[in-house]
Amino acid sequence: MKPFAIAGIQMKVSAVASNVEMMKLKIDITMSLYPWVEMIVFSELCAYGPLTHTAREFPGEFEQEMQAMAKKHGVWLLPGSVFEKSGDQIYNTASVINPEGEVVTRYRKMFPFYPYEVGVTPGSEYCVFDVPGVAKFGVSICYDMWFPETVRTLTVMGAEVILHPTMTGTIDREIELSIVRAMAAVNQCYFFDVNGLESGGNGRSLVCGPDGRVIYQAEGTEEIIPLELNIDRVKRSRELGVLRLGQPLKSFRDHLGDFTIYQKGAHLPYLNSLGPLIKPTRLDTLAKLKMQENEYEPPTDPTGYKGFGK
């Protein structure tokens, strides 16, 4: 058995105030409760919320603070993602920090959630990294997994564990949970999906094993999710099959055909017939409304009456 302990942090996220100090507190709490944890993963856009006006340049103060926390506790850290400003472009970027406090890689989300994440530029490079003596890990962010080619590519590059910060507060969360299970099964890997709360999502973070079975599913409240994974299960699944049945990765390798639809410049009459991607036209108004929504506090009754109930 090759164990490796990962803790997912499902926490409340504000869109109008920094969440960085709370993230640091959550790390301290996690390592006090579970000192055996070796990696901590937060949700997408956890640090500053979902509005692009928070974009900042890399490297910067946030990354430095997270580097200090990783070094303090001697853990691997994927502190969700933040909007990165690079020239006149904005990316949705996640950093991976090792236990020495060094940034070993960064990943820019390949598939922004169009039509709602308008103004964010797609990344173009896949992200895998090694935890020496343990496994190769891949990074995917939220909407990326709706495009199975992304997770399959990480798998072909050797990833045995997919780290997947997400920020889903919409009614399609149930669909996403099924995708997490499917991606874990067809790629025979661990899939560690961490969602946020409030402005950061509706929770229900999910961790699946290489047979697609659920290891743990959170609910809609704040949770620390510490799990010890047996990485050897990935190799066993890939060698002997999912539940000792199908061997999808080896079958993919042995029957790799000419997938011409994926070639740049391919003739795709049906896809082209669907028309352009529909995008909101009043983005500034939408951003202001989202800020109002997050700043709103319901009025209180000066009499102190709280209504019916216990």
PDB file of C-alpha atoms in Angstrom:
ATOM      1  CA  MET A   1       0.000   0.000   0.000  1.00  0.00           C
ATOM      2  CA  LYS A   2       1.249   3.453  -0.939  1.00  0.00           C
ATOM      3  CA  PRO A   3      -0.827   5.830   1.241  1.00  0.00           C
ATOM      4  CA  PHE A   4      -1.074   9.570   0.735  1.00  0.00           C
ATOM      5  CA  ALA A   5      -3.336  11.843   2.789  1.00  0.00           C
ATOM      6  CA  ILE A   6      -5.208  14.746   1.166  1.00  0.00           C
ATOM      7  CA  ALA A   7      -7.590  17.163   2.881  1.00  0.00           C
ATOM      8  CA  GLY A   8     -10.171  19.081   0.887  1.00  0.00           C
ATOM      9  CA  ILE A   9     -11.441  22.314   2.443  1.00  0.00           C
ATOM     10  CA  GLN A  10     -15.077  23.126   1.684  1.00  0.00           C
ATOM     11  CA  MET A  11     -15.569  26.642   3.062  1.00  0.00           C
ATOM     12  CA  LYS A  12     -17.719  29.741   2.707  1.00  0.00           C
ATOM     13  CA  VAL A  13     -16.478  32.187   0.084  1.00  0.00           C
ATOM     14  CA  SER A  14     -17.252  35.906  -0.055  1.00  0.00           C
ATOM     15  CA  ALA A  15     -17.360  37.800  -3.339  1.00  0.00           C
ATOM     16  CA  VAL A  16     -16.880  41.218  -1.737  1.00  0.00           C
ATOM     17  CA  ALA A  17     -14.120  40.585   0.829  1.00  0.00           C
ATOM     18  CA  SER A  18     -10.868  38.648   0.891  1.00  0.00           C
ATOM     19  CA  ASN A  19     -11.086  35.079   2.137  1.00  0.00           C
ATOM     20  CA  VAL A  20      -7.316  34.642   2.498  1.00  0.00           C
ATOM     21  CA  GLU A  21      -7.121  34.964   6.296  1.00  0.00           C
ATOM     22  CA  MET A  22      -9.892  32.391   6.685  1.00  0.00           C
ATOM     23  CA  MET A  23      -8.036  30.048   4.328  1.00  0.00           C
ATOM     24  CA  LYS A  24      -4.929  30.376   6.485  1.00  0.00           C
ATOM     25  CA  LEU A  25      -6.988  29.662   9.602  1.00  0.00           C
ATOM     26  CA  LYS A  26      -8.523  26.596   7.932  1.00  0.00           C
ATOM     27  CA  ILE A  27      -5.032  25.304   7.136  1.00  0.00           C
ATOM     28  CA  ASP A  28      -3.946  25.777  10.761  1.00  0.00           C
ATOM     29  CA  ILE A  29      -7.082  24.009  12.010  1.00  0.00           C
ATOM     30  CA  THR A  30      -6.682  21.153   9.545  1.00  0.00           C
ATOM     31  CA  MET A  31      -3.086  20.500  10.512  1.00  0.00           C
ATOM     32  CA  SER A  32      -3.918  20.712  14.225  1.00  0.00           C
ATOM     33  CA  LEU A  33      -6.740  18.186  13.876  1.00  0.00           C
ATOM     34  CA  TYR A  34      -5.089  15.960  11.293  1.00  0.00           C
ATOM     35  CA  PRO A  35      -1.284  16.317  11.496  1.00  0.00           C
ATOM     36  CA  TRP A  36      -0.905  13.296   9.181  1.00  0.00           C
ATOM     37  CA  VAL A  37      -2.363  15.206   6.202  1.00  0.00           C
ATOM     38  CA  GLU A  38       0.204  15.683   3.408  1.00  0.00           C
ATOM     39  CA  MET A  39      -1.719  17.846   0.920  1.00  0.00           C
ATOM     40  CA  ILE A  40      -4.495  20.455   1.208  1.00  0.00           C
ATOM     41  CA  VAL A  41      -6.824  21.476  -1.634  1.00  0.00           C
ATOM     42  CA  PHE A  42      -9.231  24.446  -1.693  1.00  0.00           C
ATOM     43  CA  SER A  43     -12.062  25.276  -4.106  1.00  0.00           C
ATOM     44  CA  GLU A  44     -11.908  27.354  -7.272  1.00  0.00           C
ATOM     45  CA  LEU A  45     -11.603  31.148  -6.775  1.00  0.00           C
ATOM     46  CA  CYS A  46     -11.700  30.615  -3.020  1.00  0.00           C
ATOM     47  CA  ALA A  47      -9.312  33.421  -2.087  1.00  0.00           C
ATOM     48  CA  TYR A  48     -11.083  36.437  -3.612  1.00  0.00           C
ATOM     49  CA  GLY A  49     -14.354  35.164  -5.041  1.00  0.00           C
ATOM     50  CA  PRO A  50     -15.845  34.989  -8.544  1.00  0.00           C
ATOM     51  CA  LEU A  51     -15.534  38.583  -9.812  1.00  0.00           C
ATOM     52  CA  THR A  52     -12.772  39.382 -12.291  1.00  0.00           C
ATOM     53  CA  HIS A  53     -12.009  42.835 -10.862  1.00  0.00           C
ATOM     54  CA  THR A  54     -10.033  40.988  -8.162  1.00  0.00           C
ATOM     55  CA  ALA A  55      -7.491  39.790 -10.749  1.00  0.00           C
ATOM     56  CA  ARG A  56      -3.843  40.199  -9.713  1.00  0.00           C
ATOM     57  CA  GLU A  57      -0.438  39.564 -11.238  1.00  0.00           C
ATOM     58  CA  PHE A  58       1.663  36.457 -10.596  1.00  0.00           C
ATOM     59  CA  PRO A  59       3.828  35.973  -8.646  1.00  0.00           C
ATOM     60  CA  GLY A  60       2.298  38.118  -5.929  1.00  0.00           C
ATOM     61  CA  GLU A  61       1.303  38.524  -2.302  1.00  0.00           C
ATOM     62  CA  PHE A  62      -1.362  35.806  -2.239  1.00  0.00           C
ATOM     63  CA  GLU A  63       0.976  33.180  -3.590  1.00  0.00           C
ATOM     64  CA  GLN A  64       3.662  34.248  -1.132  1.00  0.00           C
ATOM     65  CA  GLU A  65       1.245  33.901   1.793  1.00  0.00           C
ATOM     66  CA  MET A  66       0.279  30.426   0.645  1.00  0.00           C
ATOM     67  CA  GLN A  67       3.938  29.479   0.192  1.00  0.00           C
ATOM     68  CA  ALA A  68       4.560  30.482   3.798  1.00  0.00           C
ATOM     69  CA  MET A  69       1.631  28.337   4.973  1.00  0.00           C
ATOM     70  CA  ALA A  70       2.830  25.294   3.025  1.00  0.00           C
ATOM     71  CA  LYS A  71       6.317  25.652   4.465  1.00  0.00           C
ATOM     72  CA  LYS A  72       4.979  26.270   7.981  1.00  0.00           C
ATOM     73  CA  HIS A  73       3.155  22.947   8.014  1.00  0.00           C
ATOM     74  CA  GLY A  74       5.342  21.001   5.588  1.00  0.00           C
ATOM     75  CA  VAL A  75       2.473  20.121   3.253  1.00  0.00           C
ATOM     76  CA  TRP A  76       1.658  20.256  -0.426  1.00  0.00           C
ATOM     77  CA  LEU A  77      -0.874  23.010  -1.071  1.00  0.00           C
ATOM     78  CA  LEU A  78      -3.241  23.780  -3.938  1.00  0.00           C
ATOM     79  CA  PRO A  79      -5.004  26.930  -2.661  1.00  0.00           C
ATOM     80  CA  GLY A  80      -7.834  26.834  -5.169  1.00  0.00           C
ATOM     81  CA  SER A  81      -7.441  29.389  -7.942  1.00  0.00           C
ATOM     82  CA  VAL A  82      -7.531  33.145  -8.413  1.00  0.00           C
ATOM     83  CA  PHE A  83      -7.998  35.416 -11.384  1.00  0.00           C
ATOM     84  CA  GLU A  84      -4.569  36.212 -12.787  1.00  0.00           C
ATOM     85  CA  LYS A  85      -3.893  39.461 -14.654  1.00  0.00           C
ATOM     86  CA  SER A  86      -1.257  39.058 -17.360  1.00  0.00           C
ATOM     87  CA  GLY A  87      -0.948  42.064 -19.634  1.00  0.00           C
ATOM     88  CA  ASP A  88      -4.433  42.728 -20.972  1.00  0.00           C
ATOM     89  CA  GLN A  89      -5.538  39.127 -20.354  1.00  0.00           C
ATOM     90  CA  ILE A  90      -7.219  37.536 -17.332  1.00  0.00           C
ATOM     91  CA  TYR A  91      -6.775  33.832 -16.559  1.00  0.00           C
ATOM     92  CA  ASN A  92      -8.255  31.548 -13.908  1.00  0.00           C
ATOM     93  CA  THR A  93      -5.031  30.211 -12.374  1.00  0.00           C
ATOM     94  CA  ALA A  94      -4.143  27.620  -9.739  1.00  0.00           C
ATOM     95  CA  SER A  95      -0.732  27.322  -8.079  1.00  0.00           C
ATOM     96  CA  VAL A  96       0.803  24.106  -6.756  1.00  0.00           C
ATOM     97  CA  ILE A  97       3.155  24.613  -3.792  1.00  0.00           C
ATOM     98  CA  ASN A  98       5.431  21.968  -2.294  1.00  0.00           C
ATOM     99  CA  PRO A  99       6.226  21.404   1.421  1.00  0.00           C
ATOM    100  CA  GLU A 100       9.335  23.590   1.108  1.00  0.00           C
ATOM    101  CA  GLY A 101       7.116  26.509   0.107  1.00  0.00           C
ATOM    102  CA  GLU A 102       8.158  26.486  -3.557  1.00  0.00           C
ATOM    103  CA  VAL A 103       5.754  26.983  -6.453  1.00  0.00           C
ATOM    104  CA  VAL A 104       6.344  23.882  -8.563  1.00  0.00           C
ATOM    105  CA  THR A 105       3.794  24.655 -11.274  1.00  0.00           C
ATOM    106  CA  ARG A 106       0.785  26.774 -12.196  1.00  0.00           C
ATOM    107  CA  TYR A 107      -2.275  25.850 -14.213  1.00  0.00           C
ATOM    108  CA  ARG A 108      -4.534  28.144 -16.222  1.00  0.00           C
ATOM    109  CA  LYS A 109      -8.082  26.843 -16.631  1.00  0.00           C
ATOM    110  CA  MET A 110      -8.557  25.676 -20.216  1.00  0.00           C
ATOM    111  CA  PHE A 111     -12.326  26.005 -20.406  1.00  0.00           C
ATOM    112  CA  PRO A 112     -13.725  29.125 -18.721  1.00  0.00           C
ATOM    113  CA  PHE A 113     -17.407  28.678 -17.976  1.00  0.00           C
ATOM    114  CA  TYR A 114     -18.747  30.432 -21.061  1.00  0.00           C
ATOM    115  CA  PRO A 115     -21.097  32.125 -21.441  1.00  0.00           C
ATOM    116  CA  TYR A 116     -20.825  33.243 -17.799  1.00  0.00           C
ATOM    117  CA  GLU A 117     -17.053  33.507 -17.311  1.00  0.00           C
ATOM    118  CA  VAL A 118     -16.746  35.973 -20.177  1.00  0.00           C
ATOM    119  CA  GLY A 119     -13.592  38.067 -20.131  1.00  0.00           C
ATOM    120  CA  VAL A 120     -11.436  35.158 -18.961  1.00  0.00           C
ATOM    121  CA  THR A 121      -8.855  33.829 -21.422  1.00  0.00           C
ATOM    122  CA  PRO A 122      -8.501  30.046 -21.760  1.00  0.00           C
ATOM    123  CA  GLY A 123      -5.197  28.482 -20.803  1.00  0.00           C
ATOM    124  CA  SER A 124      -3.416  26.221 -23.272  1.00  0.00           C
ATOM    125  CA  GLU A 125      -1.115  23.922 -21.269  1.00  0.00           C
ATOM    126  CA  TYR A 126      -1.933  20.779 -19.316  1.00  0.00           C
ATOM    127  CA  CYS A 127      -0.625  20.489 -15.781  1.00  0.00           C
ATOM    128  CA  VAL A 128       0.889  17.402 -14.170  1.00  0.00           C
ATOM    129  CA  PHE A 129       3.414  17.258 -11.361  1.00  0.00           C
ATOM    130  CA  ASP A 130       5.186  14.614  -9.307  1.00  0.00           C
ATOM    131  CA  VAL A 131       4.970  14.067  -5.584  1.00  0.00           C
ATOM    132  CA  PRO A 132       8.262  12.173  -5.231  1.00  0.00           C
ATOM    133  CA  GLY A 133       7.843   8.577  -4.172  1.00  0.00           C
ATOM    134  CA  VAL A 134       4.045   8.832  -4.251  1.00  0.00           C
ATOM    135  CA  ALA A 135       2.378   9.530  -7.607  1.00  0.00           C
ATOM    136  CA  LYS A 136       1.900  11.888 -10.513  1.00  0.00           C
ATOM    137  CA  PHE A 137      -0.927  14.380 -10.022  1.00  0.00           C
ATOM    138  CA  GLY A 138      -2.954  16.320 -12.581  1.00  0.00           C
ATOM    139  CA  VAL A 139      -4.773  19.633 -12.104  1.00  0.00           C
ATOM    140  CA  SER A 140      -8.151  20.436 -13.659  1.00  0.00           C
ATOM    141  CA  ILE A 141     -10.494  23.305 -12.786  1.00  0.00           C
ATOM    142  CA  CYS A 142     -14.300  23.129 -12.694  1.00  0.00           C
ATOM    143  CA  TYR A 143     -15.730  23.293 -16.238  1.00  0.00           C
ATOM    144  CA  ASP A 144     -12.626  21.597 -17.668  1.00  0.00           C
ATOM    145  CA  MET A 145     -13.983  18.187 -16.728  1.00  0.00           C
ATOM    146  CA  TRP A 146     -17.039  18.673 -18.954  1.00  0.00           C
ATOM    147  CA  PHE A 147     -14.577  18.071 -21.788  1.00  0.00           C
ATOM    148  CA  PRO A 148     -13.414  14.488 -21.183  1.00  0.00           C
ATOM    149  CA  GLU A 149     -10.449  14.935 -23.490  1.00  0.00           C
ATOM    150  CA  THR A 150      -8.817  17.129 -20.825  1.00  0.00           C
ATOM    151  CA  VAL A 151      -8.878  14.489 -18.091  1.00  0.00           C
ATOM    152  CA  ARG A 152      -7.926  11.754 -20.566  1.00  0.00           C
ATOM    153  CA  THR A 153      -4.897  13.802 -21.631  1.00  0.00           C
ATOM    154  CA  LEU A 154      -3.772  14.222 -18.016  1.00  0.00           C
ATOM    155  CA  THR A 155      -4.166  10.470 -17.581  1.00  0.00           C
ATOM    156  CA  VAL A 156      -2.141   9.664 -20.694  1.00  0.00           C
ATOM    157  CA  MET A 157       0.537  11.982 -19.275  1.00  0.00           C
ATOM    158  CA  GLY A 158       0.619   9.670 -16.253  1.00  0.00           C
ATOM    159  CA  ALA A 159      -1.651  11.369 -13.716  1.00  0.00           C
ATOM    160  CA  GLU A 160      -2.963   8.951 -11.088  1.00  0.00           C
ATOM    161  CA  VAL A 161      -4.802  11.566  -9.005  1.00  0.00           C
ATOM    162  CA  ILE A 162      -6.782  14.483 -10.466  1.00  0.00           C
ATOM    163  CA  LEU A 163      -7.076  17.535  -8.204  1.00  0.00           C
ATOM    164  CA  HIS A 164     -10.179  19.465  -9.223  1.00  0.00           C
ATOM    165  CA  PRO A 165     -11.054  22.778  -7.528  1.00  0.00           C
ATOM    166  CA  THR A 166     -14.535  23.825  -8.582  1.00  0.00           C
ATOM    167  CA  MET A 167     -17.001  26.636  -7.936  1.00  0.00           C
ATOM    168  CA  THR A 168     -20.491  25.435  -8.724  1.00  0.00           C
ATOM    169  CA  GLY A 169     -23.546  27.090  -7.224  1.00  0.00           C
ATOM    170  CA  THR A 170     -25.886  26.305 -10.101  1.00  0.00           C
ATOM    171  CA  ILE A 171     -28.574  23.662 -10.556  1.00  0.00           C
ATOM    172  CA  ASP A 172     -26.291  21.411 -12.618  1.00  0.00           C
ATOM    173  CA  ARG A 173     -24.307  20.263  -9.575  1.00  0.00           C
ATOM    174  CA  GLU A 174     -26.034  16.882  -9.708  1.00  0.00           C
ATOM    175  CA  ILE A 175     -24.803  16.450 -13.287  1.00  0.00           C
ATOM    176  CA  GLU A 176     -21.286  17.351 -12.217  1.00  0.00           C
ATOM    177  CA  LEU A 177     -21.297  14.687  -9.519  1.00  0.00           C
ATOM    178  CA  SER A 178     -22.046  12.087 -12.180  1.00  0.00           C
ATOM    179  CA  ILE A 179     -19.210  13.459 -14.335  1.00  0.00           C
ATOM    180  CA  VAL A 180     -16.759  13.155 -11.432  1.00  0.00           C
ATOM    181  CA  ARG A 181     -17.664   9.494 -11.026  1.00  0.00           C
ATOM    182  CA  ALA A 182     -17.433   8.885 -14.766  1.00  0.00           C
ATOM    183  CA  MET A 183     -14.056  10.589 -15.121  1.00  0.00           C
ATOM    184  CA  ALA A 184     -12.647   8.560 -12.213  1.00  0.00           C
ATOM    185  CA  ALA A 185     -13.912   5.309 -13.730  1.00  0.00           C
ATOM    186  CA  VAL A 186     -13.024   5.757 -17.403  1.00  0.00           C
ATOM    187  CA  ASN A 187      -9.572   7.123 -16.531  1.00  0.00           C
ATOM    188  CA  GLN A 188      -9.045   4.704 -13.627  1.00  0.00           C
ATOM    189  CA  CYS A 189      -7.806   7.416 -11.281  1.00  0.00           C
ATOM    190  CA  TYR A 190      -8.622   9.141  -8.018  1.00  0.00           C
ATOM    191  CA  PHE A 191     -10.672  12.284  -8.574  1.00  0.00           C
ATOM    192  CA  PHE A 192     -10.643  14.883  -5.788  1.00  0.00           C
ATOM    193  CA  ASP A 193     -13.375  17.454  -6.493  1.00  0.00           C
ATOM    194  CA  VAL A 194     -13.575  20.367  -4.001  1.00  0.00           C
ATOM    195  CA  ASN A 195     -16.442  22.861  -4.198  1.00  0.00           C
ATOM    196  CA  GLY A 196     -17.017  26.018  -2.137  1.00  0.00           C
ATOM    197  CA  LEU A 197     -20.051  27.507  -0.384  1.00  0.00           C
ATOM    198  CA  GLU A 198     -22.153  30.682  -0.663  1.00  0.00           C
ATOM    199  CA  SER A 199     -20.485  32.812  -3.370  1.00  0.00           C
ATOM    200  CA  GLY A 200     -18.080  29.894  -3.869  1.00  0.00           C
ATOM    201  CA  GLY A 201     -20.672  27.248  -4.686  1.00  0.00           C
ATOM    202  CA  ASN A 202     -23.262  24.920  -3.185  1.00  0.00           C
ATOM    203  CA  GLY A 203     -20.859  22.399  -1.678  1.00  0.00           C
ATOM    204  CA  ARG A 204     -21.269  18.638  -2.102  1.00  0.00           C
ATOM    205  CA  SER A 205     -17.557  18.121  -2.718  1.00  0.00           C
ATOM    206  CA  LEU A 206     -16.860  14.608  -3.982  1.00  0.00           C
ATOM    207  CA  VAL A 207     -13.945  12.188  -3.904  1.00  0.00           C
ATOM    208  CA  CYS A 208     -14.002   9.058  -6.068  1.00  0.00           C
ATOM    209  CA  GLY A 209     -11.640   6.128  -6.466  1.00  0.00           C
ATOM    210  CA  PRO A 210     -10.268   4.526  -9.644  1.00  0.00           C
ATOM    211  CA  ASP A 211     -13.338   2.307  -9.961  1.00  0.00           C
ATOM    212  CA  GLY A 212     -15.659   5.320  -9.981  1.00  0.00           C
ATOM    213  CA  ARG A 213     -17.095   4.534  -6.572  1.00  0.00           C
ATOM    214  CA  VAL A 214     -17.700   7.345  -4.095  1.00  0.00           C
ATOM    215  CA  ILE A 215     -15.168   7.480  -1.276  1.00  0.00           C
ATOM    216  CA  TYR A 216     -16.748  10.531   0.338  1.00  0.00           C
ATOM    217  CA  GLN A 217     -19.358  13.141  -0.522  1.00  0.00           C
ATOM    218  CA  ALA A 218     -19.767  16.282   1.550  1.00  0.00           C
ATOM    219  CA  GLU A 219     -23.062  18.065   2.164  1.00  0.00           C
ATOM    220  CA  GLY A 220     -23.876  21.773   2.021  1.00  0.00           C
ATOM    221  CA  THR A 221     -21.982  22.929   5.112  1.00  0.00           C
ATOM    222  CA  GLU A 222     -18.373  23.792   5.870  1.00  0.00           C
ATOM    223  CA  GLU A 223     -16.242  20.672   6.062  1.00  0.00           C
ATOM    224  CA  ILE A 224     -12.661  19.530   6.284  1.00  0.00           C
ATOM    225  CA  ILE A 225     -12.337  16.336   4.251  1.00  0.00           C
ATOM    226  CA  PRO A 226      -9.193  14.391   5.272  1.00  0.00           C
ATOM    227  CA  LEU A 227      -8.741  11.144   3.341  1.00  0.00           C
ATOM    228  CA  GLU A 228      -5.857   8.722   3.064  1.00  0.00           C
ATOM    229  CA  LEU A 229      -5.677   7.407  -0.497  1.00  0.00           C
ATOM    230  CA  ASN A 230      -4.103   4.092  -1.460  1.00  0.00           C
ATOM    231  CA  ILE A 231      -2.321   5.075  -4.660  1.00  0.00           C
ATOM    232  CA  ASP A 232      -1.505   1.450  -5.483  1.00  0.00           C
ATOM    233  CA  ARG A 233      -5.202   0.969  -6.261  1.00  0.00           C
ATOM    234  CA  VAL A 234      -4.729   3.058  -9.411  1.00  0.00           C
ATOM    235  CA  LYS A 235      -2.012   0.828 -10.833  1.00  0.00           C
ATOM    236  CA  ARG A 236      -3.984  -2.291  -9.924  1.00  0.00           C
ATOM    237  CA  SER A 237      -7.106  -0.972 -11.640  1.00  0.00           C
ATOM    238  CA  ARG A 238      -5.175   0.033 -14.741  1.00  0.00           C
ATOM    239  CA  GLU A 239      -3.429  -3.332 -14.974  1.00  0.00           C
ATOM    240  CA  LEU A 240      -6.359  -5.642 -14.092  1.00  0.00           C
ATOM    241  CA  GLY A 241      -9.424  -3.591 -15.021  1.00  0.00           C
ATOM    242  CA  VAL A 242     -12.170  -1.583 -13.308  1.00  0.00           C
ATOM    243  CA  LEU A 243     -13.586  -4.001 -10.729  1.00  0.00           C
ATOM    244  CA  ARG A 244     -11.498  -6.657 -12.553  1.00  0.00           C
ATOM    245  CA  LEU A 245     -13.678  -6.068 -15.630  1.00  0.00           C
ATOM    246  CA  GLY A 246     -13.037  -3.541 -18.422  1.00  0.00           C
ATOM    247  CA  GLN A 247      -9.564  -2.115 -19.018  1.00  0.00           C
ATOM    248  CA  PRO A 248     -10.411   1.250 -20.646  1.00  0.00           C
ATOM    249  CA  LEU A 249      -6.933   2.792 -20.619  1.00  0.00           C
ATOM    250  CA  LYS A 250      -5.251  -0.206 -22.225  1.00  0.00           C
ATOM    251  CA  SER A 251      -8.091  -0.521 -24.730  1.00  0.00           C
ATOM    252  CA  PHE A 252      -7.712   3.167 -25.589  1.00  0.00           C
ATOM    253  CA  ARG A 253      -3.972   2.637 -26.104  1.00  0.00           C
ATOM    254  CA  ASP A 254      -4.392  -0.469 -28.238  1.00  0.00           C
ATOM    255  CA  HIS A 255      -7.180   0.892 -30.442  1.00  0.00           C
ATOM    256  CA  LEU A 256      -6.090   4.492 -30.763  1.00  0.00           C
ATOM    257  CA  GLY A 257      -7.587   5.520 -34.068  1.00  0.00           C
ATOM    258  CA  ASP A 258      -7.351   8.552 -36.251  1.00  0.00           C
ATOM    259  CA  PHE A 259      -9.463  11.042 -34.324  1.00  0.00           C
ATOM    260  CA  THR A 260      -9.576  13.549 -37.152  1.00  0.00           C
ATOM    261  CA  ILE A 261     -12.298  15.608 -35.506  1.00  0.00           C
ATOM    262  CA  TYR A 262      -9.687  16.752 -32.983  1.00  0.00           C
ATOM    263  CA  GLN A 263      -7.238  18.005 -35.597  1.00  0.00           C
ATOM    264  CA  LYS A 264      -6.861  21.745 -35.941  1.00  0.00           C
ATOM    265  CA  GLY A 265      -8.651  22.964 -39.037  1.00  0.00           C
ATOM    266  CA  ALA A 266     -10.838  19.850 -39.326  1.00  0.00           C
ATOM    267  CA  HIS A 267     -14.075  20.221 -41.286  1.00  0.00           C
ATOM    268  CA  LEU A 268     -16.882  20.118 -38.701  1.00  0.00           C
ATOM    269  CA  PRO A 269     -20.123  21.024 -40.493  1.00  0.00           C
ATOM    270  CA  TYR A 270     -22.473  19.880 -37.739  1.00  0.00           C
ATOM    271  CA  LEU A 271     -20.686  21.697 -34.896  1.00  0.00           C
ATOM    272  CA  ASN A 272     -20.388  24.811 -37.051  1.00  0.00           C
ATOM    273  CA  SER A 273     -24.131  24.682 -37.741  1.00  0.00           C
ATOM    274  CA  LEU A 274     -24.847  25.285 -34.038  1.00  0.00           C
ATOM    275  CA  GLY A 275     -23.955  28.963 -34.359  1.00  0.00           C
ATOM    276  CA  PRO A 276     -21.738  31.143 -32.182  1.00  0.00           C
ATOM    277  CA  LEU A 277     -21.390  30.795 -28.426  1.00  0.00           C
ATOM    278  CA  ILE A 278     -24.117  32.856 -26.760  1.00  0.00           C
ATOM    279  CA  LYS A 279     -22.697  35.345 -24.267  1.00  0.00           C
ATOM    280  CA  PRO A 280     -24.317  37.872 -21.918  1.00  0.00           C
ATOM    281  CA  THR A 281     -24.219  41.408 -23.319  1.00  0.00           C
ATOM    282  CA  ARG A 282     -24.479  43.407 -20.077  1.00  0.00           C
ATOM    283  CA  LEU A 283     -21.449  42.136 -18.173  1.00  0.00           C
ATOM    284  CA  ASP A 284     -20.879  45.292 -16.121  1.00  0.00           C
ATOM    285  CA  THR A 285     -24.487  45.235 -14.951  1.00  0.00           C
ATOM    286  CA  LEU A 286     -24.209  41.557 -14.065  1.00  0.00           C
ATOM    287  CA  ALA A 287     -21.060  42.133 -12.004  1.00  0.00           C
ATOM    288  CA  LYS A 288     -22.682  45.011 -10.083  1.00  0.00           C
ATOM    289  CA  LEU A 289     -25.774  42.925  -9.363  1.00  0.00           C
ATOM    290  CA  LYS A 290     -23.613  40.061  -8.070  1.00  0.00           C
ATOM    291  CA  MET A 291     -21.826  42.452  -5.722  1.00  0.00           C
ATOM    292  CA  GLN A 292     -25.169  43.809  -4.467  1.00  0.00           C
ATOM    293  CA  GLU A 293     -26.383  40.270  -3.911  1.00  0.00           C
ATOM    294  CA  ASN A 294     -23.377  39.450  -1.759  1.00  0.00           C
ATOM    295  CA  GLU A 295     -23.504  42.706   0.221  1.00  0.00           C
ATOM    296  CA  TYR A 296     -27.232  42.398   0.980  1.00  0.00           C
ATOM    297  CA  GLU A 297     -28.263  41.784   4.563  1.00  0.00           C
ATOM    298  CA  PRO A 298     -31.943  41.159   5.351  1.00  0.00           C
ATOM    299  CA  PRO A 299     -33.557  43.814   7.570  1.00  0.00           C
ATOM    300  CA  THR A 300     -33.880  43.031  11.259  1.00  0.00           C
ATOM    301  CA  ASP A 301     -37.029  43.482  13.319  1.00  0.00           C
ATOM    302  CA  PRO A 302     -36.358  46.131  16.030  1.00  0.00           C
ATOM    303  CA  THR A 303     -38.807  44.366  18.326  1.00  0.00           C
ATOM    304  CA  GLY A 304     -36.607  41.304  18.396  1.00  0.00           C
ATOM    305  CA  TYR A 305     -39.482  39.109  17.241  1.00  0.00           C
ATOM    306  CA  LYS A 306     -38.079  36.130  15.325  1.00  0.00           C
ATOM    307  CA  GLY A 307     -41.257  34.584  14.064  1.00  0.00           C
ATOM    308  CA  PHE A 308     -42.607  31.119  14.661  1.00  0.00           C
ATOM    309  CA  GLY A 309     -40.383  28.251  15.678  1.00  0.00           C
ATOM    310  CA  LYS A 310     -38.464  26.974  18.613  1.00  0.00           C
TER     311      LYS A 310
END
